């Protein structure tokens, strides 16, 4: 089983070096590097804007491009984190802590060498773990029935709501809204047209892609224009010497690399925890296990190593719940999930069995692009850094233009443009008032599946609603759900108590 | 609209507290969820059970958020401390009030692009949007405005019209001219 998947993976890996797949690989890598380097953009916006561009593409080409973009984003973000102290993406935040001090000490080349090497090796580790788990996941998926899938969807939604930004109530409300939005339109399960007020446009429901374009791309454009922060940064010329020193530093610290990569994979698996959590946890463990913890924050390359290795390893981890259950491990995965659906790829059994070559293509593209990213990124660093000095207002019309045309291109329908604009405003409001957008997107994606599984389970049941609680897997999922909510409440309660104590002192 | 009335509208927008806008956002969510719940009763039982269940669970969550926002707006304690959601959002500073006007302006631009698409077609409206935005919002000189606008417009048209073959809407004026 494992050798079978491995052989297939290696065959697909080799095929990516042929034209036009290699062309899409390079294109996706460059797009990822650029979007990662510019603060405020990042993976979700990159993939949201690429989705409409990929409409006319062959599915394999599209997946290669998406996988390569995913690989490019992480290193692009680390370049700006190291050189100008602005993380290109949230998961690169911890890289600033030691990366920028290294630049100020004239060791920018070494920092970039550490980042490039740790990124590439961390990503490889994450992908190896993913490939190792895939064969066993096939067997696991065969054990699951509709009732189990129902609870997995609910568990995923609640977990995403409880770990993402903002508070638990806002996360759950966001998820509930997403579910309700998904119920608008004709229901294949019941043969009923619901909540559409009889309009033709809403007969097919509110489409996912315009929602994604609005919530992530247009909302970010509004936020960029409204932000009082400028992207103009202080940057001094740097010397690229020292890159090799950085590479050697990573290779001579294999244990730290391994620990950080493991943290990245494990945190990546947790829905919506994402890279921002992974790289801080990895950074803290590197500091605590260091012989010289006081040097952290002043230019210790181990800080950069830990942060970057975990950041890239998390991609492998976060792909796991995304492809197995349709539960995204991060915001980027949530948008990638939308891209899967638009290309007719459904997470779960179908993807692991019939569409396994497509999944392996995505993984292979991610692997190669991480290596390519490190090589390209090191050679294009000075150009990438100039991107961080771009006035963000210059990007706003470009993002709006691509978003509007992209939303229209889905079905040649101006209604989709209206949806994108409306959700752009909603998305901005969610950012401004601290609501997580991931539960909403997840609710829109999972709503139809959850309802279908619910009724399928009832159809197969001899015992009515008892089917949802009468097997071990369902009970385990219910228990995990309750524990997840209680832990989240307790964590927020502890924070609340400490806040109340602070206020009373 | 006279300058004085525009200034007074601007002043009112700037004085509007962030907590009030947040409250309005929560109210909108509440109305949406309540509407779904009410409309559910017109559908057959199978078709309404799931949406109704989700609405019933979501409504109290939004209700608590609403009460919390009412507390923030009125500074009267309505919720017990245990139920008060913790949120680190800081009060709006002068800078954030200015950014509120920027938010309204950029949304206005987006709505204008959308509206003008019906009149002059998508390609032309996007080009005009790029020109106008770079000139009047970003404040670039005409040379940079022209360069950037042409570059972005050609990129968008090349990808979507030429490569993907998406037929862009032509607009009312085009259709009237053609007959």
Tab-separated table of C-alpha atoms in Angstrom, chain A residues 77-496:
chain	number	residue	atom	x	y	z
A	77	UNK	CA	6.692	36.301	3.678
A	78	UNK	CA	9.924	35.438	5.448
A	79	UNK	CA	11.976	37.640	3.108
A	80	UNK	CA	10.127	40.778	4.152
A	81	UNK	CA	10.097	39.613	7.786
A	82	UNK	CA	13.887	39.311	7.792
A	83	UNK	CA	14.841	42.335	5.732
A	84	UNK	CA	12.289	44.962	6.738
A	85	UNK	CA	10.730	43.583	9.952
A	86	UNK	CA	7.304	43.297	8.349
A	87	UNK	CA	5.972	39.739	8.151
A	88	UNK	CA	4.601	39.160	4.682
A	89	UNK	CA	2.053	36.786	6.141
A	90	UNK	CA	0.926	36.143	9.723
A	91	UNK	CA	2.772	32.807	9.913
A	92	UNK	CA	6.062	34.684	9.364
A	93	UNK	CA	5.612	36.903	12.421
A	94	UNK	CA	8.000	34.983	14.673
A	95	UNK	CA	10.684	35.159	11.969
A	96	UNK	CA	10.893	38.931	12.555
A	97	UNK	CA	12.018	38.404	16.136
A	98	UNK	CA	15.491	37.209	15.217
A	99	UNK	CA	15.569	37.660	11.452
A	100	UNK	CA	15.450	41.448	11.517
A	101	UNK	CA	18.053	41.805	14.295
A	102	UNK	CA	20.341	39.641	12.179
A	103	UNK	CA	19.817	42.078	9.276
A	104	UNK	CA	20.612	45.026	11.524
A	105	UNK	CA	23.795	43.227	12.580
A	106	UNK	CA	24.829	42.865	8.944
A	107	UNK	CA	23.939	39.146	8.792
A	108	UNK	CA	20.975	39.356	6.448
A	109	UNK	CA	22.499	36.875	4.019
A	110	UNK	CA	22.940	34.326	6.784
A	111	UNK	CA	19.341	34.842	7.958
A	112	UNK	CA	18.031	34.339	4.438
A	113	UNK	CA	20.169	31.224	4.048
A	114	UNK	CA	18.750	29.815	7.288
A	115	UNK	CA	15.216	30.695	6.231
A	116	UNK	CA	15.519	29.215	2.738
A	117	UNK	CA	17.037	25.959	3.940
A	118	UNK	CA	14.754	25.518	6.937
A	119	UNK	CA	11.711	26.297	4.773
A	120	UNK	CA	12.628	23.729	2.139
A	121	UNK	CA	13.529	20.990	4.615
A	122	UNK	CA	10.562	21.721	6.876
A	123	UNK	CA	8.217	21.495	3.917
A	124	UNK	CA	9.758	18.185	2.864
A	125	UNK	CA	9.213	16.806	6.350
A	126	UNK	CA	5.563	17.882	6.338
A	127	UNK	CA	4.997	16.261	2.978
A	128	UNK	CA	6.718	13.021	3.980
A	129	UNK	CA	4.434	12.796	7.027
A	130	UNK	CA	1.397	13.482	4.846
A	131	UNK	CA	2.403	10.774	2.365
A	132	UNK	CA	3.050	8.341	5.196
A	133	UNK	CA	-0.405	8.889	6.698
A	134	UNK	CA	-2.357	8.840	3.415
A	135	UNK	CA	-2.407	5.049	2.901
A	136	UNK	CA	-3.778	4.495	6.408
A	137	UNK	CA	-6.311	7.254	5.987
A	138	UNK	CA	-7.870	5.302	3.114
A	139	UNK	CA	-8.622	2.420	5.447
A	140	UNK	CA	-9.897	4.814	8.114
A	141	UNK	CA	-12.273	6.522	5.699
A	142	UNK	CA	-13.834	3.181	4.772
A	143	UNK	CA	-14.930	2.779	8.385
A	144	UNK	CA	-16.905	6.013	8.344
A	145	UNK	CA	-20.601	6.236	7.609
A	146	UNK	CA	-22.892	9.242	6.991
A	147	UNK	CA	-23.494	9.757	10.728
A	148	UNK	CA	-19.730	9.893	11.342
A	149	UNK	CA	-19.222	12.363	8.505
A	150	UNK	CA	-22.001	14.474	9.993
A	151	UNK	CA	-20.229	14.669	13.348
A	152	UNK	CA	-16.849	15.285	11.681
A	153	UNK	CA	-18.340	18.276	9.873
A	154	UNK	CA	-19.870	19.640	13.090
A	155	UNK	CA	-16.659	18.988	15.031
A	156	UNK	CA	-14.608	20.713	12.340
A	157	UNK	CA	-16.885	23.730	12.315
A	158	UNK	CA	-16.941	24.103	16.085
A	159	UNK	CA	-13.173	23.579	16.422
A	160	UNK	CA	-12.454	26.118	13.713
A	161	UNK	CA	-14.776	28.565	15.440
A	162	UNK	CA	-13.162	28.030	18.808
A	163	UNK	CA	-9.488	28.353	17.815
A	164	UNK	CA	-9.694	31.153	15.266
A	165	UNK	CA	-9.411	34.858	15.984
A	166	UNK	CA	-11.917	36.765	17.995
A	167	UNK	CA	-13.920	35.092	20.720
A	168	UNK	CA	-15.767	31.784	20.742
A	169	UNK	CA	-19.209	33.343	20.388
A	170	UNK	CA	-18.177	35.320	17.336
A	171	UNK	CA	-16.571	32.238	15.802
A	172	UNK	CA	-19.662	30.099	16.353
A	173	UNK	CA	-21.946	32.874	15.106
A	174	UNK	CA	-19.776	33.177	11.997
A	175	UNK	CA	-20.007	29.423	11.421
A	176	UNK	CA	-23.778	29.457	11.927
A	177	UNK	CA	-24.115	32.273	9.409
A	178	UNK	CA	-22.073	30.320	6.880
A	179	UNK	CA	-24.301	27.274	7.307
A	180	UNK	CA	-27.465	29.350	6.862
A	181	UNK	CA	-26.079	31.030	3.739
A	182	UNK	CA	-25.418	27.582	2.286
A	183	UNK	CA	-29.092	26.611	2.674
A	184	UNK	CA	-30.251	29.336	0.289
A	185	UNK	CA	-31.336	27.928	-3.061
A	186	UNK	CA	-32.579	24.648	-4.438
A	187	UNK	CA	-31.887	21.691	-2.172
A	188	UNK	CA	-31.010	18.465	-3.978
A	189	UNK	CA	-31.655	16.552	-0.780
A	190	UNK	CA	-35.282	17.671	-0.436
A	191	UNK	CA	-36.173	18.925	-3.906
A	192	UNK	CA	-37.236	22.269	-2.399
A	193	UNK	CA	-36.265	25.837	-3.323
A	194	UNK	CA	-35.554	27.629	-0.027
A	195	UNK	CA	-35.000	31.219	1.112
A	196	UNK	CA	-34.627	32.612	-2.397
A	197	UNK	CA	-37.778	34.775	-2.469
A	198	UNK	CA	-38.558	33.215	-5.820
A	199	UNK	CA	-35.627	34.895	-7.573
A	200	UNK	CA	-33.913	33.138	-10.466
A	201	UNK	CA	-30.438	34.118	-9.348
A	202	UNK	CA	-30.795	32.526	-5.919
A	203	UNK	CA	-32.196	29.274	-7.346
A	204	UNK	CA	-28.657	27.874	-7.561
A	205	UNK	CA	-27.820	29.341	-4.186
A	206	UNK	CA	-25.129	31.858	-3.367
A	207	UNK	CA	-22.017	30.636	-5.116
A	208	UNK	CA	-18.934	29.845	-3.068
A	209	UNK	CA	-16.311	31.446	-5.307
A	210	UNK	CA	-17.783	34.980	-5.327
A	211	UNK	CA	-18.085	34.692	-1.545
A	212	UNK	CA	-14.418	33.703	-1.292
A	213	UNK	CA	-13.355	36.473	-3.678
A	214	UNK	CA	-15.350	38.988	-1.677
A	215	UNK	CA	-14.445	37.820	1.815
A	216	UNK	CA	-10.730	37.494	1.169
A	217	UNK	CA	-9.725	39.606	-1.840
A	218	UNK	CA	-12.127	42.574	-1.858
A	219	UNK	CA	-12.211	42.746	1.937
A	220	UNK	CA	-8.406	42.903	1.998
A	221	UNK	CA	-8.438	45.626	-0.651
A	222	UNK	CA	-10.829	47.690	1.483
A	223	UNK	CA	-8.715	47.033	4.557
A	224	UNK	CA	-5.504	48.040	2.751
A	225	UNK	CA	-6.990	51.340	1.632
A	226	UNK	CA	-8.529	52.036	5.038
A	227	UNK	CA	-5.452	51.085	7.004
A	228	UNK	CA	-3.542	53.953	8.573
A	229	UNK	CA	-0.372	51.867	8.511
A	230	UNK	CA	1.867	52.368	5.573
A	231	UNK	CA	3.733	49.618	3.883
A	232	UNK	CA	6.670	51.901	3.285
A	233	UNK	CA	9.422	50.402	5.350
A	234	UNK	CA	12.937	51.169	6.317
A	235	UNK	CA	15.287	49.119	4.283
A	236	UNK	CA	19.006	49.322	3.998
A	237	UNK	CA	21.047	47.525	1.414
A	238	UNK	CA	22.235	44.156	2.526
A	239	UNK	CA	25.009	41.842	1.541
A	240	UNK	CA	24.172	38.395	0.245
A	241	UNK	CA	27.348	36.953	1.654
A	242	UNK	CA	26.680	34.621	4.501
A	243	UNK	CA	23.925	32.686	2.722
A	244	UNK	CA	26.093	29.550	2.715
A	245	UNK	CA	26.790	30.050	6.404
A	246	UNK	CA	23.050	30.068	6.974
A	247	UNK	CA	22.582	26.871	4.983
A	248	UNK	CA	25.303	25.130	6.961
A	249	UNK	CA	23.786	26.340	10.230
A	250	UNK	CA	20.526	24.533	9.438
A	251	UNK	CA	22.279	21.340	8.364
A	252	UNK	CA	24.304	21.291	11.588
A	253	UNK	CA	21.202	21.651	13.775
A	254	UNK	CA	19.127	18.639	12.685
A	255	UNK	CA	17.397	18.082	16.044
A	256	UNK	CA	16.069	21.630	16.219
A	257	UNK	CA	14.933	21.340	12.600
A	258	UNK	CA	13.154	18.070	13.337
A	259	UNK	CA	11.457	19.339	16.530
A	260	UNK	CA	10.256	22.498	14.817
A	261	UNK	CA	8.970	20.559	11.813
A	262	UNK	CA	7.067	18.141	14.055
A	263	UNK	CA	5.444	21.094	15.835
A	264	UNK	CA	4.495	22.559	12.471
A	265	UNK	CA	2.859	19.340	11.279
A	266	UNK	CA	0.942	18.742	14.507
A	267	UNK	CA	-0.337	22.312	14.773
A	268	UNK	CA	-1.113	22.325	11.058
A	269	UNK	CA	-3.483	19.408	11.534
A	270	UNK	CA	-5.570	21.380	14.037
A	271	UNK	CA	-8.291	23.099	12.013
A	272	UNK	CA	-7.807	26.860	11.717
A	273	UNK	CA	-4.841	26.930	14.099
A	274	UNK	CA	-2.637	27.789	11.121
A	275	UNK	CA	0.983	28.796	10.784
A	276	UNK	CA	0.839	31.831	13.051
A	277	UNK	CA	0.403	29.526	16.040
A	278	UNK	CA	2.892	26.939	14.780
A	279	UNK	CA	5.794	29.305	14.320
A	280	UNK	CA	5.439	30.943	17.742
A	281	UNK	CA	5.238	27.576	19.485
A	282	UNK	CA	8.305	26.379	17.581
A	283	UNK	CA	10.138	29.619	18.380
A	284	UNK	CA	9.387	29.309	22.091
A	285	UNK	CA	10.540	25.691	22.199
A	286	UNK	CA	13.771	26.653	20.429
A	287	UNK	CA	14.360	29.413	22.987
A	288	UNK	CA	13.580	27.219	25.969
A	289	UNK	CA	15.815	24.393	24.777
A	290	UNK	CA	18.668	26.698	23.829
A	291	UNK	CA	21.927	26.961	25.789
A	292	UNK	CA	21.731	30.718	25.324
A	293	UNK	CA	18.056	31.747	25.587
A	294	UNK	CA	18.947	35.389	26.246
A	295	UNK	CA	20.346	35.705	22.745
A	296	UNK	CA	16.894	35.102	21.264
A	297	UNK	CA	15.400	38.301	19.992
A	298	UNK	CA	18.848	39.726	19.326
A	299	UNK	CA	19.766	37.822	16.187
A	300	UNK	CA	20.009	34.118	17.010
A	301	UNK	CA	19.719	32.080	13.790
A	302	UNK	CA	18.020	29.264	15.724
A	303	UNK	CA	15.000	31.540	16.110
A	304	UNK	CA	14.715	31.913	12.346
A	305	UNK	CA	15.324	28.206	11.824
A	306	UNK	CA	12.578	27.124	14.224
A	307	UNK	CA	10.033	29.597	12.941
A	308	UNK	CA	10.560	28.876	9.263
A	309	UNK	CA	10.786	25.092	9.559
A	310	UNK	CA	7.483	24.923	11.431
A	311	UNK	CA	5.840	27.431	9.097
A	312	UNK	CA	6.525	25.292	6.048
A	313	UNK	CA	5.979	21.922	7.713
A	314	UNK	CA	2.497	23.044	8.697
A	315	UNK	CA	1.372	22.980	5.043
A	316	UNK	CA	1.698	19.203	5.000
A	317	UNK	CA	-0.180	18.942	8.277
A	318	UNK	CA	-2.964	21.323	7.318
A	319	UNK	CA	-3.543	19.516	4.012
A	320	UNK	CA	-4.493	16.388	5.943
A	321	UNK	CA	-7.844	17.464	7.453
A	322	UNK	CA	-8.523	19.498	4.305
A	323	UNK	CA	-8.294	16.569	1.901
A	324	UNK	CA	-9.636	13.876	4.199
A	325	UNK	CA	-12.621	15.663	5.700
A	326	UNK	CA	-12.930	19.018	3.949
A	327	UNK	CA	-11.966	20.817	7.162
A	328	UNK	CA	-9.307	23.425	6.418
A	329	UNK	CA	-6.256	23.685	8.636
A	330	UNK	CA	-5.837	27.380	7.820
A	331	UNK	CA	-7.400	30.294	5.944
A	332	UNK	CA	-5.347	29.397	2.871
A	333	UNK	CA	-6.627	25.832	3.038
A	334	UNK	CA	-10.200	27.127	3.293
A	335	UNK	CA	-9.745	28.986	0.016
A	336	UNK	CA	-7.920	26.024	-1.520
A	337	UNK	CA	-10.913	23.899	-0.589
A	338	UNK	CA	-13.069	26.258	-2.624
A	339	UNK	CA	-10.644	25.800	-5.521
A	340	UNK	CA	-10.971	22.004	-5.210
A	341	UNK	CA	-14.749	22.176	-5.340
A	342	UNK	CA	-14.824	24.452	-8.358
A	343	UNK	CA	-12.680	21.916	-10.216
A	344	UNK	CA	-14.967	19.068	-9.246
A	345	UNK	CA	-12.672	17.611	-6.596
A	346	UNK	CA	-14.496	16.545	-3.444
A	347	UNK	CA	-12.493	15.938	-0.268
A	348	UNK	CA	-12.843	12.580	1.421
A	349	UNK	CA	-13.139	9.086	0.041
A	350	UNK	CA	-13.376	10.135	-3.610
A	351	UNK	CA	-10.214	12.212	-3.395
A	352	UNK	CA	-8.218	9.517	-1.595
A	353	UNK	CA	-9.373	6.762	-3.936
A	354	UNK	CA	-10.435	7.769	-7.461
A	355	UNK	CA	-8.764	11.190	-7.498
A	356	UNK	CA	-5.592	10.202	-5.657
A	357	UNK	CA	-3.339	11.115	-8.640
A	358	UNK	CA	-4.706	14.676	-8.459
A	359	UNK	CA	-3.957	14.891	-4.754
A	360	UNK	CA	-0.461	13.519	-5.280
A	361	UNK	CA	0.023	16.110	-8.050
A	362	UNK	CA	-0.833	18.899	-5.607
A	363	UNK	CA	1.528	17.472	-3.006
A	364	UNK	CA	4.332	17.021	-5.550
A	365	UNK	CA	3.868	20.603	-6.737
A	366	UNK	CA	4.043	21.811	-3.130
A	367	UNK	CA	7.268	19.860	-2.589
A	368	UNK	CA	9.042	21.081	-5.711
A	369	UNK	CA	7.858	24.647	-5.293
A	370	UNK	CA	9.255	24.809	-1.764
A	371	UNK	CA	12.696	23.925	-3.087
A	372	UNK	CA	12.267	26.202	-6.115
A	373	UNK	CA	11.025	28.980	-3.849
A	374	UNK	CA	14.129	28.812	-1.708
A	375	UNK	CA	16.396	28.957	-4.762
A	376	UNK	CA	14.401	31.638	-6.603
A	377	UNK	CA	13.753	33.574	-3.444
A	378	UNK	CA	17.444	33.833	-2.580
A	379	UNK	CA	18.323	35.054	-6.052
A	380	UNK	CA	15.399	37.524	-6.258
A	381	UNK	CA	15.601	38.840	-2.710
A	382	UNK	CA	16.428	42.452	-3.550
A	383	UNK	CA	13.497	42.616	-5.993
A	384	UNK	CA	11.148	40.955	-3.521
A	385	UNK	CA	12.078	43.429	-0.831
A	386	UNK	CA	11.207	46.323	-3.121
A	387	UNK	CA	7.680	44.926	-3.199
A	388	UNK	CA	7.348	45.541	0.525
A	389	UNK	CA	7.996	49.218	-0.144
A	390	UNK	CA	5.111	49.455	-2.579
A	391	UNK	CA	2.382	51.779	-1.421
A	392	UNK	CA	-0.471	49.423	-0.634
A	393	UNK	CA	-2.934	51.864	-2.225
A	394	UNK	CA	-1.392	51.008	-5.600
A	395	UNK	CA	-2.533	47.420	-5.186
A	396	UNK	CA	-6.133	48.218	-4.308
A	397	UNK	CA	-7.465	48.934	-7.818
A	398	UNK	CA	-5.615	45.933	-9.222
A	399	UNK	CA	-7.140	43.600	-6.644
A	400	UNK	CA	-10.609	45.119	-7.131
A	401	UNK	CA	-10.365	44.809	-10.929
A	402	UNK	CA	-9.271	41.174	-10.883
A	403	UNK	CA	-11.897	40.378	-8.240
A	404	UNK	CA	-14.777	41.934	-10.160
A	405	UNK	CA	-13.845	40.293	-13.442
A	406	UNK	CA	-13.044	37.039	-11.678
A	407	UNK	CA	-16.414	36.926	-9.952
A	408	UNK	CA	-18.159	37.646	-13.281
A	409	UNK	CA	-16.136	35.011	-15.125
A	410	UNK	CA	-17.552	32.174	-13.003
A	411	UNK	CA	-20.953	32.095	-14.741
A	412	UNK	CA	-20.941	35.308	-16.843
A	413	UNK	CA	-23.445	36.646	-14.343
A	414	UNK	CA	-23.390	40.128	-12.792
A	415	UNK	CA	-25.219	38.680	-9.798
A	416	UNK	CA	-21.967	36.986	-8.805
A	417	UNK	CA	-20.244	40.375	-8.882
A	418	UNK	CA	-22.900	41.746	-6.534
A	419	UNK	CA	-22.299	38.808	-4.209
A	420	UNK	CA	-18.543	39.403	-4.273
A	421	UNK	CA	-18.945	43.108	-3.500
A	422	UNK	CA	-21.482	42.495	-0.710
A	423	UNK	CA	-19.298	39.847	0.874
A	424	UNK	CA	-16.316	42.131	0.446
A	425	UNK	CA	-18.042	44.648	2.703
A	426	UNK	CA	-19.123	41.880	5.094
A	427	UNK	CA	-15.587	40.492	5.116
A	428	UNK	CA	-14.154	43.901	5.931
A	429	UNK	CA	-16.656	44.325	8.761
A	430	UNK	CA	-15.611	40.932	10.072
A	431	UNK	CA	-11.959	41.976	10.037
A	432	UNK	CA	-12.711	45.316	11.675
A	433	UNK	CA	-14.876	43.849	14.441
A	434	UNK	CA	-12.773	40.777	15.067
A	435	UNK	CA	-14.902	37.990	13.582
A	436	UNK	CA	-13.074	35.095	12.005
A	437	UNK	CA	-13.905	34.580	8.336
A	438	UNK	CA	-12.824	30.945	8.221
A	439	UNK	CA	-15.857	29.538	10.086
A	440	UNK	CA	-18.137	31.424	7.717
A	441	UNK	CA	-16.444	29.977	4.636
A	442	UNK	CA	-16.371	26.558	6.224
A	443	UNK	CA	-20.073	26.808	7.033
A	444	UNK	CA	-20.842	27.677	3.398
A	445	UNK	CA	-18.771	24.709	2.192
A	446	UNK	CA	-19.915	22.182	4.750
A	447	UNK	CA	-23.583	23.186	4.975
A	448	UNK	CA	-24.864	21.112	2.034
A	449	UNK	CA	-22.660	18.140	2.939
A	450	UNK	CA	-23.692	18.232	6.592
A	451	UNK	CA	-27.380	18.313	5.742
A	452	UNK	CA	-26.959	15.521	3.198
A	453	UNK	CA	-25.089	13.301	5.656
A	454	UNK	CA	-27.719	14.040	8.299
A	455	UNK	CA	-30.551	12.804	6.119
A	456	UNK	CA	-28.552	9.929	4.601
A	457	UNK	CA	-27.816	8.699	8.097
A	458	UNK	CA	-31.521	8.826	8.963
A	459	UNK	CA	-32.413	6.974	5.755
A	460	UNK	CA	-30.005	4.126	6.590
A	461	UNK	CA	-31.087	4.037	10.209
A	462	UNK	CA	-33.317	1.379	11.727
A	463	UNK	CA	-33.230	3.222	15.022
A	464	UNK	CA	-34.122	6.776	14.015
A	465	UNK	CA	-31.948	9.476	15.599
A	466	UNK	CA	-30.064	6.878	17.670
A	467	UNK	CA	-27.838	6.306	14.628
A	468	UNK	CA	-25.999	9.504	15.574
A	469	UNK	CA	-24.909	8.129	18.936
A	470	UNK	CA	-24.811	4.356	18.630
A	471	UNK	CA	-21.318	3.751	17.309
A	472	UNK	CA	-17.909	4.293	18.849
A	473	UNK	CA	-16.631	6.743	16.234
A	474	UNK	CA	-19.654	9.030	16.615
A	475	UNK	CA	-19.388	8.942	20.396
A	476	UNK	CA	-15.675	9.726	20.214
A	477	UNK	CA	-16.380	12.675	17.922
A	478	UNK	CA	-19.112	13.965	20.229
A	479	UNK	CA	-16.713	13.691	23.154
A	480	UNK	CA	-14.001	15.562	21.222
A	481	UNK	CA	-16.556	18.217	20.346
A	482	UNK	CA	-17.545	18.728	23.974
A	483	UNK	CA	-13.904	18.751	25.120
A	484	UNK	CA	-13.028	21.270	22.397
A	485	UNK	CA	-15.790	23.625	23.532
A	486	UNK	CA	-14.954	23.222	27.219
A	487	UNK	CA	-11.234	23.781	26.637
A	488	UNK	CA	-11.980	26.850	24.605
A	489	UNK	CA	-14.324	28.207	27.261
A	490	UNK	CA	-11.812	27.481	29.989
A	491	UNK	CA	-8.969	29.118	28.061
A	492	UNK	CA	-11.052	32.201	27.421
A	493	UNK	CA	-12.336	32.121	31.009
A	494	UNK	CA	-8.755	32.113	32.319
A	495	UNK	CA	-7.969	35.080	30.095
A	496	UNK	CA	-11.161	36.780	31.239
